[in-house]
Short mmCIF file of C-alpha atoms in Angstrom, two decimals:
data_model
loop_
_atom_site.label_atom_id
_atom_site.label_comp_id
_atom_site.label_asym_id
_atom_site.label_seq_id
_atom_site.Cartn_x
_atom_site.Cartn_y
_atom_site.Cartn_z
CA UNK A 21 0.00 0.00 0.00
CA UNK A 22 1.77 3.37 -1.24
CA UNK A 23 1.42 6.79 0.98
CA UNK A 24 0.06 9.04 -2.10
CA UNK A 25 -2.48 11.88 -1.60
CA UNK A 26 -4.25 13.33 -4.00
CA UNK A 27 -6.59 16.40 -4.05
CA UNK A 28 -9.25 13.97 -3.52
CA UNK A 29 -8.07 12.46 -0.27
CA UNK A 30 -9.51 13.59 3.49
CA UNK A 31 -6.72 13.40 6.01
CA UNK A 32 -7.34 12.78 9.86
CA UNK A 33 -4.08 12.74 12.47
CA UNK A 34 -4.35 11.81 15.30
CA UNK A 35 -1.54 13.46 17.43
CA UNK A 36 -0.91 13.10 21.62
CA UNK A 37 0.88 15.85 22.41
CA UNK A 38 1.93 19.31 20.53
CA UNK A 39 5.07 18.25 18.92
CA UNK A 40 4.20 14.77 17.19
CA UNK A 41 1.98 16.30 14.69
CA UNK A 42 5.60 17.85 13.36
CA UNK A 43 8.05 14.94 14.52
CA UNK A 44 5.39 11.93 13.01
CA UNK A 45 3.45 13.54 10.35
CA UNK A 46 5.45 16.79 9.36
CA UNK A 47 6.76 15.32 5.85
CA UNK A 48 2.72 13.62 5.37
CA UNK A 49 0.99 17.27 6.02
CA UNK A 50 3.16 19.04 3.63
CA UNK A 51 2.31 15.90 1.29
CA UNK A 52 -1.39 17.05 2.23
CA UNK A 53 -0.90 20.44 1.61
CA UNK A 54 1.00 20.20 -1.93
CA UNK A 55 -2.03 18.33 -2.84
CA UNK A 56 -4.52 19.99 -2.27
CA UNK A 57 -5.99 17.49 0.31
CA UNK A 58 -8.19 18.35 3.20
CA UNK A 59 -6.96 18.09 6.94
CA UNK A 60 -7.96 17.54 9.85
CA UNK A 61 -5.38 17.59 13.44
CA UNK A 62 -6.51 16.35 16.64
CA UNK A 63 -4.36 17.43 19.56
CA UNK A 64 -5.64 15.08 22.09
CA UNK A 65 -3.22 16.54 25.09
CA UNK A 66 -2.27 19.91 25.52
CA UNK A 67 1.46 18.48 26.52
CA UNK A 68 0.99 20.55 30.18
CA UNK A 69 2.51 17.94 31.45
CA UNK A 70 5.96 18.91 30.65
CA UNK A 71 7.42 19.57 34.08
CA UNK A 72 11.55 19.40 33.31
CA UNK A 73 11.72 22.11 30.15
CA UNK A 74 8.74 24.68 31.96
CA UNK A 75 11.48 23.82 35.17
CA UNK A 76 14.11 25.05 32.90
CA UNK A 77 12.85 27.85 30.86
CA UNK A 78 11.10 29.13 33.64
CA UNK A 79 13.55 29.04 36.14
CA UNK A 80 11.11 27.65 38.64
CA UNK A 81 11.07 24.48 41.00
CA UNK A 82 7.47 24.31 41.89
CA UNK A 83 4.84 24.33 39.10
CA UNK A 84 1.39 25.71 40.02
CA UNK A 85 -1.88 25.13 38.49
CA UNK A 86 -2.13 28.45 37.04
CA UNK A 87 1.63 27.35 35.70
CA UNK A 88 1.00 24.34 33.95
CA UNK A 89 -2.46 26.17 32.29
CA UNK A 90 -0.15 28.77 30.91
CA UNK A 91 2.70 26.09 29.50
CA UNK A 92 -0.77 24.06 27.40
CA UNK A 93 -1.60 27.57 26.27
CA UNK A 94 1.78 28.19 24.74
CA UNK A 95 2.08 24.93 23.68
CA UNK A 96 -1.19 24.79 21.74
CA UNK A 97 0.22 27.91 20.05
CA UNK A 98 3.29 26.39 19.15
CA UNK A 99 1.09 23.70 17.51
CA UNK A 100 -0.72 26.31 15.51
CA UNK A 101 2.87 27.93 14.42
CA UNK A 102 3.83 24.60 13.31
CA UNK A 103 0.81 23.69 11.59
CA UNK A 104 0.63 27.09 9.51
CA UNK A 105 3.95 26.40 8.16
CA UNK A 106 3.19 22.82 7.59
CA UNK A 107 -0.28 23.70 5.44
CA UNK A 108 -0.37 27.34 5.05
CA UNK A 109 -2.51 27.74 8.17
CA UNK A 110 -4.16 26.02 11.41
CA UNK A 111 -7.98 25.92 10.80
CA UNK A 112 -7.23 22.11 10.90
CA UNK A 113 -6.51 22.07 14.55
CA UNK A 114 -8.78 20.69 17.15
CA UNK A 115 -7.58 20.27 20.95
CA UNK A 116 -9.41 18.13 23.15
CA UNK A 117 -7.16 18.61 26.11
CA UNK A 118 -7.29 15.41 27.67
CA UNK A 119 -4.46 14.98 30.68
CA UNK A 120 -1.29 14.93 29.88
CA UNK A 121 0.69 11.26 30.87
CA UNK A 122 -2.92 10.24 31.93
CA UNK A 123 -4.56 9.01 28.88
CA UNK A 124 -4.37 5.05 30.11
CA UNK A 125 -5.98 6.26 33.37
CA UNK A 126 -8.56 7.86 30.52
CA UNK A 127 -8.74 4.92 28.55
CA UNK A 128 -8.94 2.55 31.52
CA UNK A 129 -11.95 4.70 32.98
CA UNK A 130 -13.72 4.40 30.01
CA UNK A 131 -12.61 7.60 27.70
CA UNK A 132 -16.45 7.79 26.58
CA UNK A 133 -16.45 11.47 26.00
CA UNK A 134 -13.07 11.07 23.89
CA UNK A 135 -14.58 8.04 21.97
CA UNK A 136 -17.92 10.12 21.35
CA UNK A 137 -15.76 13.26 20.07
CA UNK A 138 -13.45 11.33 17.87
CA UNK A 139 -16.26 9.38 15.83
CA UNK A 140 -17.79 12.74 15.31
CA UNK A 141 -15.26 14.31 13.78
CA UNK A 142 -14.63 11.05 11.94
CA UNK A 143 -18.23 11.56 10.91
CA UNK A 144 -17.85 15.09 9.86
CA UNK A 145 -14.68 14.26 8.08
CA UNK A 146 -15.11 11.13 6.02
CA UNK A 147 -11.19 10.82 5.97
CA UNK A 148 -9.93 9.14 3.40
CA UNK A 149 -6.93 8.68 5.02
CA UNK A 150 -6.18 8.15 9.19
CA UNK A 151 -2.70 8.48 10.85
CA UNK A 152 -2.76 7.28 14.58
CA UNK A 153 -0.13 6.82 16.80
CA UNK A 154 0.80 3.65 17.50
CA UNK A 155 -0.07 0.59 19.91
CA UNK A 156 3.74 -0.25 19.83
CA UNK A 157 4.91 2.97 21.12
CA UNK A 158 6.70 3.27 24.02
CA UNK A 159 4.82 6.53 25.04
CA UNK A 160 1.70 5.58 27.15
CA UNK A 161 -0.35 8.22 26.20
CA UNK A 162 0.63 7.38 22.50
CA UNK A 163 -0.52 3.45 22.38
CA UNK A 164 -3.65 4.63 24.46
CA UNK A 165 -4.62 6.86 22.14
CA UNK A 166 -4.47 4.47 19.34
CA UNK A 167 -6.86 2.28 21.22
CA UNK A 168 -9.17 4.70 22.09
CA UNK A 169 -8.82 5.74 18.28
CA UNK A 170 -9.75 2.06 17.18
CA UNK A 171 -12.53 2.20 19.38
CA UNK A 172 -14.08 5.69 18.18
CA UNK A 173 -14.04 4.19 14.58
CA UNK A 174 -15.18 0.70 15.04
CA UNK A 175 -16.66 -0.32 12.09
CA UNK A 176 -15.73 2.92 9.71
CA UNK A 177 -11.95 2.06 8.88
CA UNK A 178 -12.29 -0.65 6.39
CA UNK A 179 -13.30 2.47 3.41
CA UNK A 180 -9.98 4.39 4.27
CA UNK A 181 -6.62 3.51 4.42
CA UNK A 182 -4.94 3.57 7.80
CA UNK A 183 -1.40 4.08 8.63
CA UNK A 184 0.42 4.26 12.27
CA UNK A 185 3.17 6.15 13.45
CA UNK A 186 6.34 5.75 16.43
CA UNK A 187 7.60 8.50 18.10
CA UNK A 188 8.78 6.59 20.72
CA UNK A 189 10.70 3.52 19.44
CA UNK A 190 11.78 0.06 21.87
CA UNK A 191 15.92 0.53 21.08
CA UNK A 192 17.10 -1.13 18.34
CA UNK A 193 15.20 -4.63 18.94
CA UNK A 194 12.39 -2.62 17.93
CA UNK A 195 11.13 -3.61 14.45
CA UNK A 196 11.70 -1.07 11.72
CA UNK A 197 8.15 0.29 10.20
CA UNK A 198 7.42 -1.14 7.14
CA UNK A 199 6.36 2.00 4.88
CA UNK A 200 8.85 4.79 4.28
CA UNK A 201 7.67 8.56 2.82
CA UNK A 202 11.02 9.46 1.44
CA UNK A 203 11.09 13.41 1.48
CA UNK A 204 13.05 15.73 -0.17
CA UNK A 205 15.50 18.22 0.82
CA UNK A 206 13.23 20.71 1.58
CA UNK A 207 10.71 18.79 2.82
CA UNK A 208 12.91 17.73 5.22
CA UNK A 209 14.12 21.45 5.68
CA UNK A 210 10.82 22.80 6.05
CA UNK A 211 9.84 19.55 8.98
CA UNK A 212 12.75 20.71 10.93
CA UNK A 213 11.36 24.17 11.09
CA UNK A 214 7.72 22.65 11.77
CA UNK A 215 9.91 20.91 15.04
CA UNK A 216 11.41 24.40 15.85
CA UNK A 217 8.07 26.07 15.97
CA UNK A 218 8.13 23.77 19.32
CA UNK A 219 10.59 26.14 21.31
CA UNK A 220 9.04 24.69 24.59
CA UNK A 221 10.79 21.70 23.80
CA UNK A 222 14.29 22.74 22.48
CA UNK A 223 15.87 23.62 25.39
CA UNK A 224 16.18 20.09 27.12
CA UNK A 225 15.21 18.78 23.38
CA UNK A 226 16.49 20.35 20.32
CA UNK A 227 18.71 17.72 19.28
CA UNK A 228 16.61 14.94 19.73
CA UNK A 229 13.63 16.76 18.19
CA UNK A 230 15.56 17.82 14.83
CA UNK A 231 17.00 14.45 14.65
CA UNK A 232 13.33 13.34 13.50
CA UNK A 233 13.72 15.75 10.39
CA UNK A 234 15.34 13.04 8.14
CA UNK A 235 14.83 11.81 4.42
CA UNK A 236 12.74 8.97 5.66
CA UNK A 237 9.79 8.90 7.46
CA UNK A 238 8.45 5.84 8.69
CA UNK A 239 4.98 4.61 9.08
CA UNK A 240 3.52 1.06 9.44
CA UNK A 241 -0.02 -0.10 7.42
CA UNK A 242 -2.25 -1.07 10.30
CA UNK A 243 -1.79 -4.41 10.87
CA UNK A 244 -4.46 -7.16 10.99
CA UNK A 245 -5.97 -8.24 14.43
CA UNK A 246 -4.04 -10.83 16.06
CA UNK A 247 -0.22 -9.47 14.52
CA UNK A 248 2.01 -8.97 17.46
CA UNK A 249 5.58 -8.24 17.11
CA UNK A 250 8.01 -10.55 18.55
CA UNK A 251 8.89 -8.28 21.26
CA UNK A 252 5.53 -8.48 22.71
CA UNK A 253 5.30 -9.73 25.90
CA UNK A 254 1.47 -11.54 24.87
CA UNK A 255 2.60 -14.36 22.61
CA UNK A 256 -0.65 -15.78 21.74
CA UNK A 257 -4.36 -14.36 21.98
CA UNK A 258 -7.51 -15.57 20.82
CA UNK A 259 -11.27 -16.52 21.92
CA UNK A 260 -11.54 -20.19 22.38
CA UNK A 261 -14.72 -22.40 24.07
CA UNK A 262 -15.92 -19.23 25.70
CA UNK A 263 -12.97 -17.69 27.02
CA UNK A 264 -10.25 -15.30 26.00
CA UNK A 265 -7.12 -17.34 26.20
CA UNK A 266 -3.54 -15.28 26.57
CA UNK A 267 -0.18 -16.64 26.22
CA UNK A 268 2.33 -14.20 27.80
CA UNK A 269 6.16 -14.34 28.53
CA UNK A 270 7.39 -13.87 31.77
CA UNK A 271 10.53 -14.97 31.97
CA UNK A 272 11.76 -17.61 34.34
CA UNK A 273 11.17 -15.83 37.46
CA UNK A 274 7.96 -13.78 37.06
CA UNK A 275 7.59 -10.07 38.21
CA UNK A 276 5.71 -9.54 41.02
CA UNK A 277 2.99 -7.34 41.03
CA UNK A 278 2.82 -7.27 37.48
CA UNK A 279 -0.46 -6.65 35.92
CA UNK A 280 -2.78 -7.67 33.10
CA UNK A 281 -4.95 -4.86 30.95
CA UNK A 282 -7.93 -5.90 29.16
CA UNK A 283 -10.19 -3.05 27.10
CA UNK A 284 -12.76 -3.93 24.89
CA UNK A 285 -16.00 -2.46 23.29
CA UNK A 286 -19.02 -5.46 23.61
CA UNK A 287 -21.98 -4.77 21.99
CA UNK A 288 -24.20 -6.47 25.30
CA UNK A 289 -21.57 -4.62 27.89
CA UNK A 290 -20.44 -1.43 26.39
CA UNK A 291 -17.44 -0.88 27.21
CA UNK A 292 -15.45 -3.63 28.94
CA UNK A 293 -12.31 -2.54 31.17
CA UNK A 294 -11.22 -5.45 33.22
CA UNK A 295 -6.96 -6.53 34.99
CA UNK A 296 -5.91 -8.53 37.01
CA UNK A 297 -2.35 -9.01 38.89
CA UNK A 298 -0.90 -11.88 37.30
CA UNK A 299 0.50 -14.52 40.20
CA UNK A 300 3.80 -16.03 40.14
CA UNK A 301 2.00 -19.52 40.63
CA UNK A 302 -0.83 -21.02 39.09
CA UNK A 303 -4.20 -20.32 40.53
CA UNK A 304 -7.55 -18.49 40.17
CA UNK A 305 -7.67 -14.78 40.19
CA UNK A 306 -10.10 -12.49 40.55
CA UNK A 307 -10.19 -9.72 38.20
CA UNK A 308 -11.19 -6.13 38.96
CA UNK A 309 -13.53 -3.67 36.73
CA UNK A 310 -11.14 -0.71 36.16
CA UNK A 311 -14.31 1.64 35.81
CA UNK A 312 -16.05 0.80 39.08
CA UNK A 313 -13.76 -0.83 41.20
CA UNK A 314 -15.70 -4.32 41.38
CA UNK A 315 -14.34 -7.76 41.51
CA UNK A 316 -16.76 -8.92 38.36
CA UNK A 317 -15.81 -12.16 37.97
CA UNK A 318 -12.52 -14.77 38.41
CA UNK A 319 -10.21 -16.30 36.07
CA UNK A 320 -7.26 -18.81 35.71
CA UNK A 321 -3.94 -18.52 35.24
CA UNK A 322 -1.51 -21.74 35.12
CA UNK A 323 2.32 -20.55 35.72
CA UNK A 324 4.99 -22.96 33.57
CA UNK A 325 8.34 -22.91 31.88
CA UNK A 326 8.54 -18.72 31.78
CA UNK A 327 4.63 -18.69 30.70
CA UNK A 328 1.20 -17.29 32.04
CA UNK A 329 -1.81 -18.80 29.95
CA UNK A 330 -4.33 -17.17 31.70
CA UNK A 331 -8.33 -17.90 30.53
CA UNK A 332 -10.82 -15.45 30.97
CA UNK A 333 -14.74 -16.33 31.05
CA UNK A 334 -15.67 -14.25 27.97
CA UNK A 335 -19.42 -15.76 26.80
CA UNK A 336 -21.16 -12.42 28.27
CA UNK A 337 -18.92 -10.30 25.89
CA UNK A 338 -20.38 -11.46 22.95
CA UNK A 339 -20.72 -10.08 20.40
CA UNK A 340 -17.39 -8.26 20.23
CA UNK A 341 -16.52 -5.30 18.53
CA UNK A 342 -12.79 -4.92 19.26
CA UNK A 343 -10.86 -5.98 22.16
CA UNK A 344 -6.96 -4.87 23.25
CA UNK A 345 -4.51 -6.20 26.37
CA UNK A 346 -1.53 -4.86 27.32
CA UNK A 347 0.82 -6.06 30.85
CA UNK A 348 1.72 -3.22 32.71
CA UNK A 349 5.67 -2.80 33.00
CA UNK A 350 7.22 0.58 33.00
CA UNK A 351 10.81 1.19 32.16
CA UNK A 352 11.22 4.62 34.10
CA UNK A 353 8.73 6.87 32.50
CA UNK A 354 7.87 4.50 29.14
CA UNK A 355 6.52 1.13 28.82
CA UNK A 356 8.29 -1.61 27.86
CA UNK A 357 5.29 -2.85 25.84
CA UNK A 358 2.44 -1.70 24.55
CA UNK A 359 -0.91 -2.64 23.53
CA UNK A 360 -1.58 -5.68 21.11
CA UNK A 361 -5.00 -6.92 19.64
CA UNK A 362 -6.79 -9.67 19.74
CA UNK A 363 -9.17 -10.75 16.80
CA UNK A 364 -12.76 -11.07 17.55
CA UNK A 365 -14.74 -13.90 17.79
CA UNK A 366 -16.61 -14.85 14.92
CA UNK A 367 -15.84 -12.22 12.25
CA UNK A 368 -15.92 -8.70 14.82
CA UNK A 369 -18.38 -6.28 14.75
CA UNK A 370 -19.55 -6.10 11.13
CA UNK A 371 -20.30 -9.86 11.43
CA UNK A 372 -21.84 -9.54 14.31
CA UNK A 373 -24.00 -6.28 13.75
CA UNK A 374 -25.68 -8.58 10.56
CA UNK A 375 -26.26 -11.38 12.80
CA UNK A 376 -28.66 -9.15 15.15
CA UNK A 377 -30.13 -7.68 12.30
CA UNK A 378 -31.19 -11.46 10.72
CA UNK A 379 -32.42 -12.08 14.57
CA UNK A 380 -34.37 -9.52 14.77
CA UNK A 381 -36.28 -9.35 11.41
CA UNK A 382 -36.65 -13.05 12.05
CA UNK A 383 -38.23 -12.32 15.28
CA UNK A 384 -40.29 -9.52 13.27
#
């Protein structure tokens, strides 16, 4: 699948932070732009968050409330500086403003309000093209906005074609992304001055940040439910006699305390945000419903040879629209894995949206 835009095309990014709209997409928007395609940037944080560079340009060791509201305002208007070089102006920006290193927490909560805005502006849009962040990336806020992404447009991606992004790559082990928009001197020029446009971040930053502004940028076609990379801590998922079945690598001596994500859109039980703390021995568990705190049901989890297969009662889910698990193992401020997929049962949500249908005209 080639990374061409035409006049024709309708482009929706999706970008965490002020910043990755330039270091992801910078090379894609002047693409956009030199076409004559339409645009659309969501700025899902407002990158307030930021505490070591507002410590440093600021001169300032405590950061107030009133402080951190005036670093998102600047930072939203570095955005718009970098997005009216990038296409000639920033009537493409939306900001949703959604908390900064706390878009998990979102997620994990449910992230309704997100979901609801992002499949509106899907709506209104009719992209032809979507760039998300991706589940791989190292970022939290980054692979949690791809989920909650995937979950606002359920259904609606299979008419566009859908590419992912990494700002935030695993070291070298990482695999490399498998589509690369090869830029030209002066697109790469004119990224690095989209990155400037970010002074916020330069002081702590600036080489890292220009470093981005090369003749390759690199995206990966979103891959089919079920791909995982070999780095992935989840080895194996899939629904099997009624129960979500994971496979996951935990070495020879498991970590203690480490714990199990599971967040899924059912079309019975809405939204579905379950973990668990997976044991260093096998036994049964009880899981805990991230959104209100109860213990909703129990599952198993049998401990061998480095392994966790854990099985999950998953009959009441049915049908399912989309469903993602992550483990939860942080590496100072990044994760060391992020979210991976798991392939519906019986065909997803299209499937499963015709199957009620036939039931009910049946019934009818």
């Amino acid at each position: 699948m080639a990374l061409s835009i035409s006049s024709k095309d309708r482009i929706l990014v999706i970008a965490p932070h002020p910043d990755d709209e330039s270091i992801g997409t910078g090379g894609l928007l002047q693409r956009a732009r030199h076409a004559g395609a339409k645009v659309r940037v969501i700025f899902c944080t407002s990158g307030d968050n930021n505490p070591w560079p507002q410590r440093a340009i600021e001169r300032r060791l405590l950061i107030s409330t009133s402080a951190r509201l005036r670093w998102a305002a600047r930072r939203r208007e570095e955005a718009r500086a970098a997005l009216r070089f990038l296409l000639g102006n920033d009537d493409s920006a939306l900001f949703l403003n959604l908390p900064d290193q706390g878009v998990t927490r979102l997620l994990l909560h449910g992230g309704e309000q997100t979901i609801a805005t992002m499949r509106a502006e899907f709506a209104a849009l009719r992209p032809t093209i979507v760039v998300l962040p991706s589940e791989n990336d190292a970022h939290p806020d980054h692979s949690a906005l791809h989920v909650l992404a995937r979950f606002a447009f359920t259904g609606s991606l299979h008419a566009c074609r859908v590419f992912t992004y990494v700002v935030h790559r695993r070291g070298n082990s990482a695999p490399w992304p498998s589509l690369l928009l090869r830029l030209t001197d002066a697109e790469v020029r004119d990224k690095r001055h989209a990155i400037l446009c970010h002074e916020t971040q330069m002081a702590l930053s600036r080489r890292r940040f220009t470093a981005y502004a090369r003749t390759e940028e690199p995206y990966d076609v979103l891959a089919a439910p079920g791909f995982a990379s070999e780095q992935h801590p989840v080895r194996e998922a899939e629904f099997t006699g009624g129960a979500l079945r994971l496979l996951i690598r935990t070495g020879r001596t498991p970590f203690p305390r480490r714990r199990l994500f599971i967040a899924a859109q059912s079309i019975p039980l809405g939204m579905v945000r379950w973990s668990l703390v997976l044991p260093t021995r096998s036994r049964m568990v009880e899981m805990q419903d991230e959104t209100s705190g109860a213990l909703p049901r129990c599952c198993t989890v049998r401990v061998k040879d480095g392994f966790s297969e854990v099985k999950i009662p998953a009959a009441a889910m049915h049908p399912i629209e989309s469903v993602f698990v992550k483990i939860s193992s942080r590496r100072f401020f990044f994760d060391s894995s992020g979210w991976r997929e798991v392939p519906p049962p019986g065909g997803g949500a299209d499937v499963a949206r015709r199957k009620i249908r036939t039931a009910r005209r049946e019934e009818e």
